[in-house]
Structure formats: structure tokens, C-alpha cells
Amino acid sequence: MSYTIVFHPVTVARELSAAPLVIEPAPEALNDVVLSSSLWLMVALMGTATLLFVYMTRNVSEERARLISVVTIGIPAVSVASYFGLASGLTLGSIEVGGRTITTMWGRYLTWTFSTPLILIALGLLADSPPSKILAAVVFDVAMCVTGLAAALTATPAYRWIWFAISSAFFVVVLYVLLVEWPRDAATRSAAVQNTLDTLRTLTVVLWVGYPLVWALGTEGLALIPTTGLTSWAYSLLDVGAKAVFAFLLLRFVAEDPDAVRSSTGTATPADD
Amino acid sequence: MSYTIVFHPVTVARELSAAPLVIEPAPEALNDVVLSSSLWLMVALMGTATLLFVYMTRNVSEERARLISVVTIGIPAVSVASYFGLASGLTLGSIEVGGRTITTMWGRYLTWTFSTPLILIALGLLADSPPSKILAAVVFDVAMCVTGLAAALTATPAYRWIWFAISSAFFVVVLYVLLVEWPRDAATRSAAVQNTLDTLRTLTVVLWVGYPLVWALGTEGLALIPTTGLTSWAYSLLDVGAKAVFAFLLLRFVAEDPDAVRSSTGTATPADD
Amino acid sequence: MSYTIVFHPVTVARELSAAPLVIEPAPEALNDVVLSSSLWLMVALMGTATLLFVYMTRNVSEERARLISVVTIGIPAVSVASYFGLASGLTLGSIEVGGRTITTMWGRYLTWTFSTPLILIALGLLADSPPSKILAAVVFDVAMCVTGLAAALTATPAYRWIWFAISSAFFVVVLYVLLVEWPRDAATRSAAVQNTLDTLRTLTVVLWVGYPLVWALGTEGLALIPTTGLTSWAYSLLDVGAKAVFAFLLLRFVAEDPDAVRSSTGTATPADD
């Protein structure tokens, strides 16, 4: 086979462009042991958590409790896939932002579109929120993640912050559902459910606020957190709380008192009648 | 670091291919003031609309009315993200179709997968349609948008029109839900709800038919609309009606008579019992 | 216009990388008549099936039966789009795995994220499963498809099998819903519904297990099925059973006895009251 020399117009165009659409792989980033450990350790932790949670809920037979269990076990299970994608380099990239080449962990934003809806569905089921409202919360949550992904793929610094602002606006709606809607939906539920929901909502709100903070302070933002490895560790620690600890607390409650989470409304199943 | 010259097989393969999968950025397209204004003005309009709608619905406290409000406010909010993606160049590309290089606004199709489900969810909630049917409508709607995106990424003219036909077939199902299913679902609702639903359905059906027309007549189709800028303006004007005016009419109704949209069925919340 | 020679860092990086993110098109693969026929014949079959199914269900007027019909007709309709994407080369790629260049039919995994949820929604509606549980099944199903897509895009053989294992773990949850949850949900339904559900569940479970087997044995895995064309035929034949025959059996039941599938629970529509 013979090749002629082909000058590469994509590269030329990209130098002009504010928005490279080819994400360049960044396999060499994984030689950084700080970064690499923040990913592989999470694969191990989330994998262990998934197995533990399956074991914890093996005897849950009540309908609604089983549904919440399955959704909640999905949270660390999706995280295993997310961290393996990052650790193997598939969903890591490099991007030049304002003359600085940074490693973008774009796979995090992509997989949050799967894991964060599971968190919201679990909380919504616990609050006995109507399905349409859970769906609405999920739509805004996914919009938040996708615009976060757009920020991660954008090279012009000013535009990155505009995406950050848009993503944060969607986040405000998610916070509104968490802080205003679901407490109201849960008003007729038992004290035990309301206490657990309050704990989990507080955990979620506090830790979820941490993610945009890490973005703003980390290497994708102001770079006050100076390295990709440390930024990644900050995200990973937030994930330990917002995903593994969250799921553990919810599943322990569900496993100990499965009847407490029975639905009182029209989304009930025949077995409830 | 030393480089050897690497002949670039992607470019070679792409010259043979009916289907380039690398979307080439088209930042120079944004030098066209007609195109650029059709995008930045929409960022401003949709941003203003979002804030206005939040203000309009600030006192809505009835459960179902609040849910419809949140979903509906999401429509211009997603549009802000969509138009910013286009205006910043992130989701604009260029593609060679039958010897003609055209600018493809592929981000429009991508973000319609978020905004059009919100329109359908809002209408479905107003019609008091069961959640499963709303979900089914959303699935066909997303299939319509994704196959429209496939058309936008395809280089062979004949194949572009086949995608257009497939996307239109999914659209027919969405039209069927709008024209046949939801009037039936709404049959037991009050006259006020039915009137509003009829207005919004008519607005939606008429304007949504406009989108494939603009595609067929615009630069991505027959090029009877001769420039990307004019084609983009046609889409933007449709969006003003189908998204901003639609949301305004629905939110005005909801804000004036929140009790009218209360659910009468099993998707009700505890507060309705 | 003058070009300078640009050394192409993407290609260089990709040679080091376990994970190429630019999918190289593989249009020449379509010169293989075995492969090509496995795709175009399916476009024709699924297109014919879609039209036949619309005709079969033209007189179904009962609410729930109509909803199941629309969802089920969507299954071959999505397949038309899926196979056209492959046959036109848009969603076919080539990837180098362990020194062997293979054709990856990545569009199959991508479109399964649309078609397989429709299958689950149809079964869930037939079982009268609550919407939240159907949604949970869909989330795990989509996670299964997306991690399958990740396997298809990964170059390092060991990592491909880890993705395979992760995807299979999500599949186990889908199997659990099919084998344990939905028979329970259907326990109060008529014998006719339960019989049909049992047939369709058995068909689904048996054939769905076939897909990872074909992956493992085909050119993307161990290559015991020696060519892309034969591997593609294996998938296509599974699709005939799991999608076309599945949809035919379900729609024949729904068309013959629409009242049988009426919901007995809170997800009912006003017409059921």
C-alpha cells in the first residue's frame, strides 16, 4: 500500500478553533501515581461496596424496599465502570486551555449522567415522590452533567466558565427539588423515613456542592489545587461520601426496616392493595 | 522530543468514506454575522425568558402546577445551553456533502434530545396522561432527534434523505400521541385545561412540522434557503414559537389557575388524597 | 491557501494509548458481501415488520393495549435505524486490538440503548410493573449497553474483557428483574397474560444470553467465529428472534385480546375508573 503525504486539515482547523471536538487521549497522564491511585483504588472500593451491598440486601423481600435496593446498588456499580474507564485511559483526555495543557477527566461527567440519576431516583422513591417529579429531577440533573461535560471539552477559558454557570443553574433546580419538593412529598411518611431522608438529603446537598467547588479550584478551573492527581483525589473522596457512604446508609435502613419504605400512594403495586 | 512524520490514515480513510466520524470544527462559520446573530440573540432571549418564567411562577404552590412549572422552565433553560454551544462553535461542524462543503449545526439535534422531551412531558402532565405513555412519547421523540443527528453527520446525499425519512417516521408517532392520545387522556379534565391543551398542541404540531421543512429546504437539504445564516434564522424563529411562546402560554395558565392542573388519577401525590 | 506540514500528535499519542477515541471509519468492510447482506437484509426485514405491526394493531382501541402496541412497534422501527446506520457505514469502525485490525460494529451497542429499553418497557407494562421499577430496569439495561460500547472502543484485549465483565454484571440485574420481579408483579394478572409473559420472558432471557456469547466467540472476542460477516449474521439472527418475533408474538396477543392487558393498579388511566 502506498501513502501520499496528507496535510492534516483537522489539526490546522483545531488551532483556530475555540472548540476542539477531537478529544486527544492522555495515556501518559496515567504514569502519575497520584492520579492513577485515585482511580484504581476507587475501582477496588466501589467493586467491594457493590458486593457488600448485594450481600446486605439479600433478604429484602418487600416490594418497594427491593426496588430501592436495586437502584441504590446501581450507584457503586456505575462507579466501577466510571473509574475503570478513567483508570484504563479510555475516558481521559488532554486539552489546551489558554496556553496550558490540562488533563480532562471527561469520563467523570459522562458517567455522572448515569450515577447521579440513580441517587435521585433512590431519594425520590424514599420520599414517595410521584414518578413525573422524579423524572423531572433526572432531566435537570442530566442537563447539569452534560453541560459540565461541555465545559470539560471547551478550550476557551471564558467559555468554560459560562458552561460552568449554565451547569450550576441546572444544579440549582436539582437542589430545589432536594430541599423543597421532597421534604413536602415525604410529609406523610413515618418519622423513621423522614429522619433517614433528612440525613441522606443533607449528605447529598453538602457533598454535591463540593463537586463544582473542586472543578472551580482544580486544574480544570483556577488551578489552586495544583495537579490533576490532587484534583482527582478531591473528586474521588467526594464520591466515597456521596456514593458509597450514601448507598450504605440507605441500604442499612432499607435492610433493617423494609416495611418502612412502602409506598402510600398510587405508584403502589398490587401486593400493597 | 522528536517526531517522525506520520501519514494520517484517518484522513485517507475519510476520503473513501460515506460517513466521516470526526466532525471537523467550523469556527470560521461564526464570522458570518447573520449566522452568529441567529445564535447569540437566542442565548439572550432564552436566558431572559428563563428568568421571566421563574419570576412568573414564584408563587405557584399547588403540587402538580409546580411540577409543570419546573419542567416548562427547563425548556428555555436547555435552549440557553443549546445556543451557547452553537454560538461558541463547540457544536458547529463542517461536512462535505456531494462536493459541497456545508456547515452543520449538529448541536441543535443533540440538544433537541433534551428540550423536546420537556415539551412532551409538560403537555403529557397537562393532559394527565399516564407516566408510561409520556415515557413512550419521549422515547420516539429522542429516536427522532438522534436519527436527525445521524442525517446531519452523513456525507452521502441519498443516505441523508433516508435518515430524514426514518426520523420523520418517528415524528409521525409523536404526532399521533399529540393528536390522538392526549386529547383522549384529557377528556375528563376541565374545559380550561382542555382549551389550553388544544392551543398548545396546535402550536406544537404546526411549528414542529416546520423543522423538517426547514431541514429539507435549508442548506442541509435542497439549499433553497441559500445560506447557513438564513437556515439558522428559520430554526431560531421556530424555536421562539415552539419553546419561548409555548412555555409562556403554559406558565401563564398554570400561574393564573394552579388548581386547574391537579391530577385526577393514580399519579397523584399524597397531598391530593 | 498554503499549508505547513503539521506532525500529527493524535496519531502518535494513539499508538501509545490503550484507548483510541477517534473511531476510524471502515467503509471498505462493506465490500464484504456476507457482512453487507447481514445488514441490508435486516433493514428490509425490520422495515417490513414495522409496517406489518402497524397494520396488525390498527384496530386496537383499549388504552393500555394501544400503549403496549406503540412501544412494541418501536422495537423494529429502531432496528431499521440501527441497521441502516451500520449498512451505510456511519456506525462501523475499525480498531486495532492486540496487533489484529478488527471491524467494530459499534452502532449496534449504541442503538441497543434505544431498542432494548423498549423491549423492557413492553414487558414491564404487560407485567403491570410499577413505573419506577421499569425505569430502574431501563437504567441497568442502558448501563449494560454503554459498557458494551466501551468494550467495543477499547484496544487493549485485557481491558476489553473487563468491560465485558462489567457489562455482564449489569445484565445480571436485568435478568433478575425479568426472572424474579416481573413474574411477581404479574401474579394477580389473568392466566392469558401470565402465559404470554412467560413465553416472552423465556424468549428474551434465552436470546439475550446469546448476545454476550456471540461477542465472546466472534471477531471482537476470541474470534472462534472467524469473520466479521459471520459474527454480524449471528447478531442479526438473534435480533430476528429477540426483536421481530418477540414483537410479533406480543402484538398478536394484544391485538386479539386487548382487554387482557388492562392495568389493575394506580398507573391506570381515567378510562379505567
PDB file of C-alpha atoms in Angstrom, chain B residues 14 99 118 169:
ATOM      1  CA  ARG B  14     -12.323   9.534   5.263  1.00  0.00           C
ATOM      2  CA  GLY B  99     -18.945  18.077  -3.390  1.00  0.00           C
ATOM      3  CA  LEU B 118     -39.512  18.516  28.313  1.00  0.00           C
ATOM      4  CA  ALA B 169     -41.387   8.160  10.677  1.00  0.00           C
TER       5      ALA B 169
END
